[in-house]
CSV table of C-alpha atoms in Angstrom, one decimal:
chain,number,residue,atom,x,y,z
L,552,UNK,CA,-15.8,23.4,4.7
L,553,UNK,CA,-14.1,21.5,6.5
L,554,UNK,CA,-11.1,19.9,5.7
L,555,UNK,CA,-9.0,17.2,7.8
L,556,UNK,CA,-5.0,18.4,8.3
L,557,UNK,CA,-1.3,17.4,9.5
L,558,UNK,CA,1.1,19.3,11.0
L,559,UNK,CA,4.4,18.1,12.1
L,560,UNK,CA,5.2,19.1,15.5
L,561,UNK,CA,8.5,21.4,15.6
L,562,UNK,CA,9.8,19.3,18.9
L,563,UNK,CA,9.2,16.0,17.8
L,564,UNK,CA,8.1,13.3,15.0
L,565,UNK,CA,4.9,13.2,15.4
L,566,UNK,CA,2.4,14.2,13.4
L,567,UNK,CA,-1.0,16.2,14.7
L,568,UNK,CA,-4.4,15.7,13.5
L,569,UNK,CA,-6.5,19.2,12.4
L,570,UNK,CA,-9.7,20.4,11.2
L,571,UNK,CA,-9.8,23.2,9.1
L,572,UNK,CA,-12.1,25.9,7.4
L,573,UNK,CA,-11.1,25.6,4.0
L,574,UNK,CA,-11.6,28.7,1.4
L,575,UNK,CA,-14.0,28.2,-1.3
L,576,UNK,CA,-12.7,25.9,-4.3
L,577,UNK,CA,-10.9,28.0,-7.3
L,578,UNK,CA,-12.9,28.6,-10.4
L,579,UNK,CA,-12.8,25.0,-12.0
L,580,UNK,CA,-10.3,25.2,-14.2
L,581,UNK,CA,-9.5,23.6,-17.7
L,582,UNK,CA,-9.2,19.6,-17.3
L,583,UNK,CA,-10.1,20.3,-13.7
L,584,UNK,CA,-13.3,18.4,-12.3
L,585,UNK,CA,-15.2,19.2,-8.5
L,586,UNK,CA,-15.6,15.6,-6.8
L,587,UNK,CA,-18.1,15.2,-4.1
L,588,UNK,CA,-16.5,13.2,-2.1
L,589,UNK,CA,-18.4,9.6,-0.9
L,590,UNK,CA,-16.0,7.4,0.2
L,591,UNK,CA,-11.9,8.5,1.4
L,592,UNK,CA,-9.8,6.4,2.7
L,593,UNK,CA,-6.6,6.5,5.5
L,594,UNK,CA,-3.6,5.0,4.9
L,595,UNK,CA,0.2,6.5,6.6
L,596,UNK,CA,1.2,9.9,5.7
L,597,UNK,CA,5.2,8.6,4.3
L,598,UNK,CA,6.2,12.1,6.1
L,599,UNK,CA,9.9,11.7,5.0
L,600,UNK,CA,9.2,11.0,1.2
L,601,UNK,CA,7.2,14.6,1.7
L,602,UNK,CA,10.9,15.7,3.0
L,603,UNK,CA,12.6,14.3,0.5
L,604,UNK,CA,10.5,16.4,-2.4
L,605,UNK,CA,10.5,19.6,-0.3
L,606,UNK,CA,6.8,19.8,0.2
L,607,UNK,CA,6.3,19.9,3.7
L,608,UNK,CA,4.1,22.9,4.5
L,609,UNK,CA,2.9,24.3,8.0
L,610,UNK,CA,-0.3,21.8,7.2
L,611,UNK,CA,-0.7,19.4,4.6
L,612,UNK,CA,-3.6,17.8,3.4
L,613,UNK,CA,-5.0,14.0,4.4
L,614,UNK,CA,-6.9,11.2,3.0
L,615,UNK,CA,-5.9,10.9,-0.7
L,616,UNK,CA,-8.0,7.6,-2.1
L,617,UNK,CA,-11.0,9.1,-2.8
L,618,UNK,CA,-14.5,7.7,-4.1
L,619,UNK,CA,-17.2,10.5,-5.2
L,620,UNK,CA,-21.0,10.8,-7.0
L,621,UNK,CA,-19.1,11.0,-10.3
L,622,UNK,CA,-15.4,9.2,-10.2
L,623,UNK,CA,-12.5,7.8,-8.7
L,624,UNK,CA,-9.1,7.6,-7.9
L,625,UNK,CA,-6.2,9.0,-6.0
L,626,UNK,CA,-5.2,12.4,-5.4
L,627,UNK,CA,-1.6,13.5,-6.5
L,628,UNK,CA,0.8,14.1,-4.1
L,629,UNK,CA,1.3,17.4,-4.6
L,630,UNK,CA,-3.0,18.1,-4.1
L,631,UNK,CA,-3.8,21.3,-1.8
L,632,UNK,CA,-7.4,19.5,-0.9
L,633,UNK,CA,-7.8,17.0,1.0
L,634,UNK,CA,-9.7,14.2,0.4
L,635,UNK,CA,-11.1,14.6,3.8
L,636,UNK,CA,-13.8,17.5,3.0
L,637,UNK,CA,-16.6,17.1,1.4
L,638,UNK,CA,-15.7,18.2,-2.3
L,639,UNK,CA,-12.3,19.1,-3.2
L,640,UNK,CA,-10.9,20.0,-6.7
L,641,UNK,CA,-8.7,17.1,-9.2
L,642,UNK,CA,-7.4,17.2,-12.5
L,643,UNK,CA,-9.3,14.5,-14.8
L,644,UNK,CA,-5.5,12.5,-15.2
L,645,UNK,CA,-6.2,10.7,-12.2
L,646,UNK,CA,-9.6,9.8,-12.5
L,647,UNK,CA,-10.7,6.6,-13.2
L,648,UNK,CA,-14.8,5.5,-14.1
L,649,UNK,CA,-16.6,3.8,-10.7
L,650,UNK,CA,-18.5,0.3,-12.0
L,651,UNK,CA,-22.3,0.2,-10.9
L,652,UNK,CA,-21.6,-2.2,-8.9
L,653,UNK,CA,-19.0,-0.9,-7.0
L,654,UNK,CA,-19.9,1.0,-3.9
L,655,UNK,CA,-17.9,3.8,-3.0
L,656,UNK,CA,-15.9,2.8,0.2
L,657,UNK,CA,-15.4,-0.4,-1.3
L,658,UNK,CA,-13.5,1.9,-4.5
L,659,UNK,CA,-11.9,4.3,-1.9
L,660,UNK,CA,-10.5,1.4,0.0
L,661,UNK,CA,-8.9,-0.6,-2.8
L,662,UNK,CA,-7.7,1.5,-5.3
L,663,UNK,CA,-4.3,2.4,-3.5
L,664,UNK,CA,-3.5,-1.2,-2.3
L,665,UNK,CA,-4.8,-1.9,-5.4
L,666,UNK,CA,-2.0,-0.6,-7.8
L,667,UNK,CA,0.3,-0.7,-5.2
L,668,UNK,CA,0.2,-4.9,-5.9
L,669,UNK,CA,-0.4,-3.9,-9.7
L,670,UNK,CA,3.1,-1.9,-9.6
L,671,UNK,CA,4.9,-4.7,-6.9
L,672,UNK,CA,3.6,-7.9,-8.8
L,673,UNK,CA,3.6,-6.4,-13.0
L,674,UNK,CA,5.8,-3.9,-14.0
L,675,UNK,CA,8.6,-4.4,-11.5
L,676,UNK,CA,8.4,-8.4,-10.4
L,677,UNK,CA,6.6,-9.9,-14.6
L,678,UNK,CA,4.4,-12.1,-13.1
L,679,UNK,CA,2.9,-14.7,-15.1
L,680,UNK,CA,1.5,-17.7,-14.9
L,681,UNK,CA,3.1,-21.4,-13.3
L,682,UNK,CA,5.7,-18.5,-11.1
L,683,UNK,CA,5.8,-18.7,-7.0
L,684,UNK,CA,5.2,-15.8,-5.3
L,685,UNK,CA,5.7,-14.9,-1.4
L,686,UNK,CA,3.2,-12.2,-0.1
L,687,UNK,CA,5.2,-10.9,3.3
L,688,UNK,CA,2.6,-10.1,6.1
L,689,UNK,CA,-0.3,-11.2,3.4
L,690,UNK,CA,-3.6,-10.3,6.0
L,691,UNK,CA,-2.8,-7.1,5.1
L,692,UNK,CA,-4.5,-4.2,3.1
L,693,UNK,CA,-1.6,-4.5,0.5
L,694,UNK,CA,-1.0,-8.1,1.4
L,695,UNK,CA,-4.7,-9.5,0.5
L,696,UNK,CA,-5.0,-7.7,-2.6
L,697,UNK,CA,-1.6,-8.9,-3.4
L,698,UNK,CA,-2.1,-12.9,-2.6
L,699,UNK,CA,-5.5,-12.4,-5.2
L,700,UNK,CA,-3.8,-10.4,-7.7
L,701,UNK,CA,-1.4,-13.5,-7.7
L,702,UNK,CA,-4.0,-16.4,-8.0
L,703,UNK,CA,-5.8,-14.4,-10.4
L,704,UNK,CA,-3.0,-14.7,-12.7
L,705,UNK,CA,-2.0,-18.4,-12.3
L,706,UNK,CA,0.7,-17.8,-9.3
L,707,UNK,CA,1.4,-20.3,-7.0
L,708,UNK,CA,1.5,-18.2,-3.6
L,709,UNK,CA,3.2,-18.7,-0.4
L,710,UNK,CA,2.0,-15.9,2.4
L,711,UNK,CA,3.5,-14.9,6.2
L,712,UNK,CA,1.4,-13.6,9.2
L,713,UNK,CA,1.8,-12.5,12.5
L,714,UNK,CA,-1.2,-13.9,14.9
L,715,UNK,CA,-3.8,-17.5,15.1
L,716,UNK,CA,-6.5,-15.0,13.2
L,717,UNK,CA,-4.4,-13.3,10.6
L,718,UNK,CA,-3.6,-17.5,9.6
L,719,UNK,CA,-7.1,-18.6,10.1
L,720,UNK,CA,-8.2,-15.7,7.9
L,721,UNK,CA,-6.0,-17.2,5.2
L,722,UNK,CA,-6.8,-20.4,5.0
L,723,UNK,CA,-10.6,-18.7,4.4
L,724,UNK,CA,-8.8,-17.8,1.1
L,725,UNK,CA,-10.1,-19.4,-2.4
L,726,UNK,CA,-8.2,-20.9,-4.1
L,727,UNK,CA,-6.2,-21.5,-1.5
L,728,UNK,CA,-3.1,-20.5,-0.2
L,729,UNK,CA,0.3,-23.2,-0.4
L,730,UNK,CA,2.1,-22.4,3.0
L,731,UNK,CA,0.6,-20.1,5.4
L,732,UNK,CA,3.8,-19.3,7.9
L,733,UNK,CA,3.1,-18.1,10.6
L,734,UNK,CA,6.2,-16.4,11.9
L,735,UNK,CA,3.7,-15.1,15.5
L,736,UNK,CA,5.9,-17.5,17.4
L,737,UNK,CA,8.9,-17.4,16.5
L,738,UNK,CA,9.6,-20.6,15.3
L,739,UNK,CA,9.0,-21.1,11.5
L,740,UNK,CA,11.9,-20.7,9.5
L,741,UNK,CA,10.6,-18.7,6.3
L,742,UNK,CA,13.7,-19.3,4.2
L,743,UNK,CA,13.7,-23.4,4.9
L,744,UNK,CA,9.5,-23.6,4.5
L,745,UNK,CA,9.8,-21.8,0.8
L,746,UNK,CA,12.5,-23.5,-0.2
L,747,UNK,CA,10.7,-27.0,1.1
L,748,UNK,CA,7.2,-25.7,-0.5
L,749,UNK,CA,9.4,-25.3,-3.5
L,750,UNK,CA,11.7,-28.4,-3.6
L,751,UNK,CA,15.0,-26.6,-3.1
L,752,UNK,CA,14.3,-24.0,-5.7
L,753,UNK,CA,13.6,-21.1,-3.8
L,754,UNK,CA,10.8,-18.6,-5.0
L,755,UNK,CA,10.1,-16.2,-7.9
L,756,UNK,CA,9.0,-13.3,-6.5
L,757,UNK,CA,9.0,-11.8,-3.0
L,758,UNK,CA,7.2,-9.2,-1.9
L,759,UNK,CA,8.4,-8.0,2.0
L,760,UNK,CA,6.3,-6.0,4.5
L,761,UNK,CA,10.0,-5.0,5.5
L,762,UNK,CA,13.1,-6.2,6.4
L,763,UNK,CA,15.5,-6.9,10.0
L,764,UNK,CA,19.2,-5.2,8.2
L,765,UNK,CA,21.7,-5.5,11.5
L,766,UNK,CA,22.3,-8.2,14.2
L,767,UNK,CA,19.5,-9.0,16.5
L,768,UNK,CA,21.0,-6.8,19.4
L,769,UNK,CA,20.7,-3.7,17.1
L,770,UNK,CA,16.8,-4.7,16.2
L,771,UNK,CA,13.7,-3.8,17.9
L,772,UNK,CA,12.0,-6.7,19.6
L,773,UNK,CA,8.4,-6.3,17.7
L,774,UNK,CA,11.3,-6.1,14.8
L,775,UNK,CA,13.0,-9.1,15.7
L,776,UNK,CA,10.1,-11.0,15.9
L,777,UNK,CA,8.4,-11.2,12.8
L,778,UNK,CA,10.0,-10.0,10.0
L,779,UNK,CA,12.8,-12.0,8.2
L,780,UNK,CA,16.4,-10.7,7.7
L,781,UNK,CA,17.2,-9.7,4.6
L,782,UNK,CA,19.4,-12.6,4.0
L,783,UNK,CA,16.6,-15.2,4.8
L,784,UNK,CA,15.5,-13.3,1.4
L,785,UNK,CA,18.5,-13.7,-0.4
L,786,UNK,CA,18.8,-17.3,0.5
L,787,UNK,CA,15.0,-18.3,0.2
L,788,UNK,CA,15.1,-15.9,-3.7
L,789,UNK,CA,15.1,-18.6,-7.0
L,790,UNK,CA,17.1,-18.3,-9.6
L,791,UNK,CA,16.6,-15.4,-12.0
L,792,UNK,CA,14.4,-14.5,-8.8
L,793,UNK,CA,13.0,-10.5,-7.9
L,794,UNK,CA,12.5,-9.4,-4.8
L,795,UNK,CA,9.8,-6.2,-4.0
L,796,UNK,CA,11.1,-4.8,-1.3
L,797,UNK,CA,9.4,-1.6,0.9
L,798,UNK,CA,12.3,-1.4,3.0
L,799,UNK,CA,13.7,2.0,1.5
L,800,UNK,CA,16.6,2.3,3.5
L,801,UNK,CA,18.0,-1.2,2.5
L,802,UNK,CA,21.3,-1.9,2.7
L,803,UNK,CA,23.2,-4.8,0.6
L,804,UNK,CA,26.5,-5.5,1.7
L,805,UNK,CA,29.2,-7.0,0.1
L,806,UNK,CA,27.7,-11.2,-0.1
L,807,UNK,CA,25.1,-9.5,0.0
L,808,UNK,CA,25.1,-8.5,-3.8
L,809,UNK,CA,27.3,-11.6,-4.6
L,810,UNK,CA,24.8,-13.7,-3.7
L,811,UNK,CA,22.0,-12.1,-5.9
L,812,UNK,CA,24.6,-12.0,-8.9
L,813,UNK,CA,25.1,-15.3,-8.7
L,814,UNK,CA,21.1,-16.3,-8.7
L,815,UNK,CA,21.2,-13.5,-11.6
L,816,UNK,CA,18.2,-12.4,-9.0
L,817,UNK,CA,16.6,-8.3,-9.3
L,818,UNK,CA,15.7,-5.9,-6.2
L,819,UNK,CA,13.2,-3.6,-6.8
L,820,UNK,CA,11.9,-0.9,-4.2
L,821,UNK,CA,8.1,-0.5,-4.3
L,822,UNK,CA,6.9,3.2,-4.6
L,823,UNK,CA,3.8,3.7,-5.9
L,824,UNK,CA,4.7,7.6,-6.2
L,825,UNK,CA,6.2,7.5,-8.6
L,826,UNK,CA,3.1,6.9,-11.2
L,827,UNK,CA,2.5,11.1,-10.5
L,828,UNK,CA,5.9,12.1,-10.7
L,829,UNK,CA,6.7,12.0,-14.6
L,830,UNK,CA,3.2,12.5,-17.2
L,831,UNK,CA,5.0,9.5,-19.8
L,832,UNK,CA,3.9,7.0,-16.8
L,833,UNK,CA,0.2,8.1,-17.5
L,834,UNK,CA,-1.0,6.7,-20.0
L,835,UNK,CA,0.4,3.3,-17.0
L,836,UNK,CA,-1.4,4.8,-14.4
L,837,UNK,CA,-4.8,5.5,-15.7
L,838,UNK,CA,-5.1,1.4,-16.9
L,839,UNK,CA,-3.9,0.6,-13.4
L,840,UNK,CA,-6.9,2.3,-12.2
L,841,UNK,CA,-9.7,1.0,-14.4
L,842,UNK,CA,-7.9,-2.6,-13.7
L,843,UNK,CA,-8.3,-1.8,-10.7
L,844,UNK,CA,-12.1,-0.7,-10.6
L,845,UNK,CA,-12.7,-3.8,-13.2
L,846,UNK,CA,-10.8,-6.4,-10.6
L,847,UNK,CA,-13.4,-5.0,-8.0
L,848,UNK,CA,-16.8,-4.8,-10.0
L,849,UNK,CA,-15.7,-8.8,-11.1
L,850,UNK,CA,-15.5,-10.0,-7.4
L,851,UNK,CA,-10.9,-10.9,-8.2
L,852,UNK,CA,-10.0,-8.4,-5.1
L,853,UNK,CA,-11.9,-8.7,-2.0
L,854,UNK,CA,-10.4,-6.1,0.2
L,855,UNK,CA,-10.2,-6.3,4.4
L,856,UNK,CA,-12.2,-3.5,4.6
L,857,UNK,CA,-13.3,-2.1,8.5
L,858,UNK,CA,-16.6,-0.7,9.2
L,859,UNK,CA,-17.1,2.6,7.1
L,860,UNK,CA,-16.9,5.9,10.0
L,861,UNK,CA,-17.9,9.0,9.8
L,862,UNK,CA,-16.4,11.9,9.1
L,863,UNK,CA,-16.4,13.3,12.6
L,864,UNK,CA,-14.0,10.3,14.0
L,865,UNK,CA,-11.0,10.9,11.6
L,866,UNK,CA,-8.6,12.5,12.8
L,867,UNK,CA,-9.0,9.7,16.3
L,868,UNK,CA,-8.8,7.4,13.7
L,869,UNK,CA,-6.1,8.6,11.2
L,870,UNK,CA,-3.9,8.4,14.3
L,871,UNK,CA,-3.9,5.1,14.6
L,872,UNK,CA,-3.6,4.4,11.1
L,873,UNK,CA,-0.6,6.7,11.3
L,874,UNK,CA,1.3,4.7,13.9
L,875,UNK,CA,0.0,1.4,11.6
L,876,UNK,CA,-2.1,0.1,14.3
L,877,UNK,CA,-4.9,-1.4,12.8
L,878,UNK,CA,-5.2,-4.2,10.4
L,879,UNK,CA,-8.2,-3.2,8.3
L,880,UNK,CA,-8.2,-0.9,5.5
L,881,UNK,CA,-10.5,2.1,7.2
L,882,UNK,CA,-12.4,4.1,4.7
L,883,UNK,CA,-14.7,7.8,6.6
L,884,UNK,CA,-18.2,7.4,4.9
L,885,UNK,CA,-19.8,10.6,4.1
């Protein structure tokens, strides 16, 4: 059987994706199952995290969000099997039952963003009815699921968009989003819009999609246009608010920390891989996976998926996904 792997270039940070023949799977051990893969979603690979955890290899497997004939789940970070393969071996602790009403592509295409949304809004910011939530880049795969989860919990949702197409997409959401802030032209001020919408109180929860850390002269033009500055996030955050950030290199200066202190606000980092780093969290992790599938089955989650692609197109598509050049979730269908 062939599987898709990536290899880091010795002269640059660029990744090369290659299909390789795999050895036959070993005899199944206790608590392990063989899973016949029906669909596998494609997500960016965090090579920096792999390096920091000493998990770099000559060839690293690609594809972890899989759905199969019996079960589906997210392969652990240290899995030696690529999800982009006909059969994989996986421990039962990383699997959850797929409801009959949910398709293979929906299951694989939603499971990871569902885990990330739950981690951000439920465990890191304690979302509850009546709270106001700002979801940055709401038309992205994660943003869409996060908005739907926030609405389901009874929150008031605001969101930013990066294009007219994204704005039109969010304006069709039911229930409607309280305010959609278009930052594509560089004229909209996120902090002012949020304070205006909340009567000057600020929002209770912010889930960012990255932030600007430095002055205008030090930032790339694209990042300068689409991302808010960290000061904007701190300004629009309400008293007792929660800022959940995806910016792993966030730097807060003493004035920033002092402002957060005065507000009694918190900053949390969204790293969905933490669930697999300790067996203590296994029960919570399985509950999240189960709830994601349940909400997908009942229509609470309605993922933005692209048309499924065949396995032979996975290499080229993964190269595009790694460069973050696709908006909708890409899923390989077997």
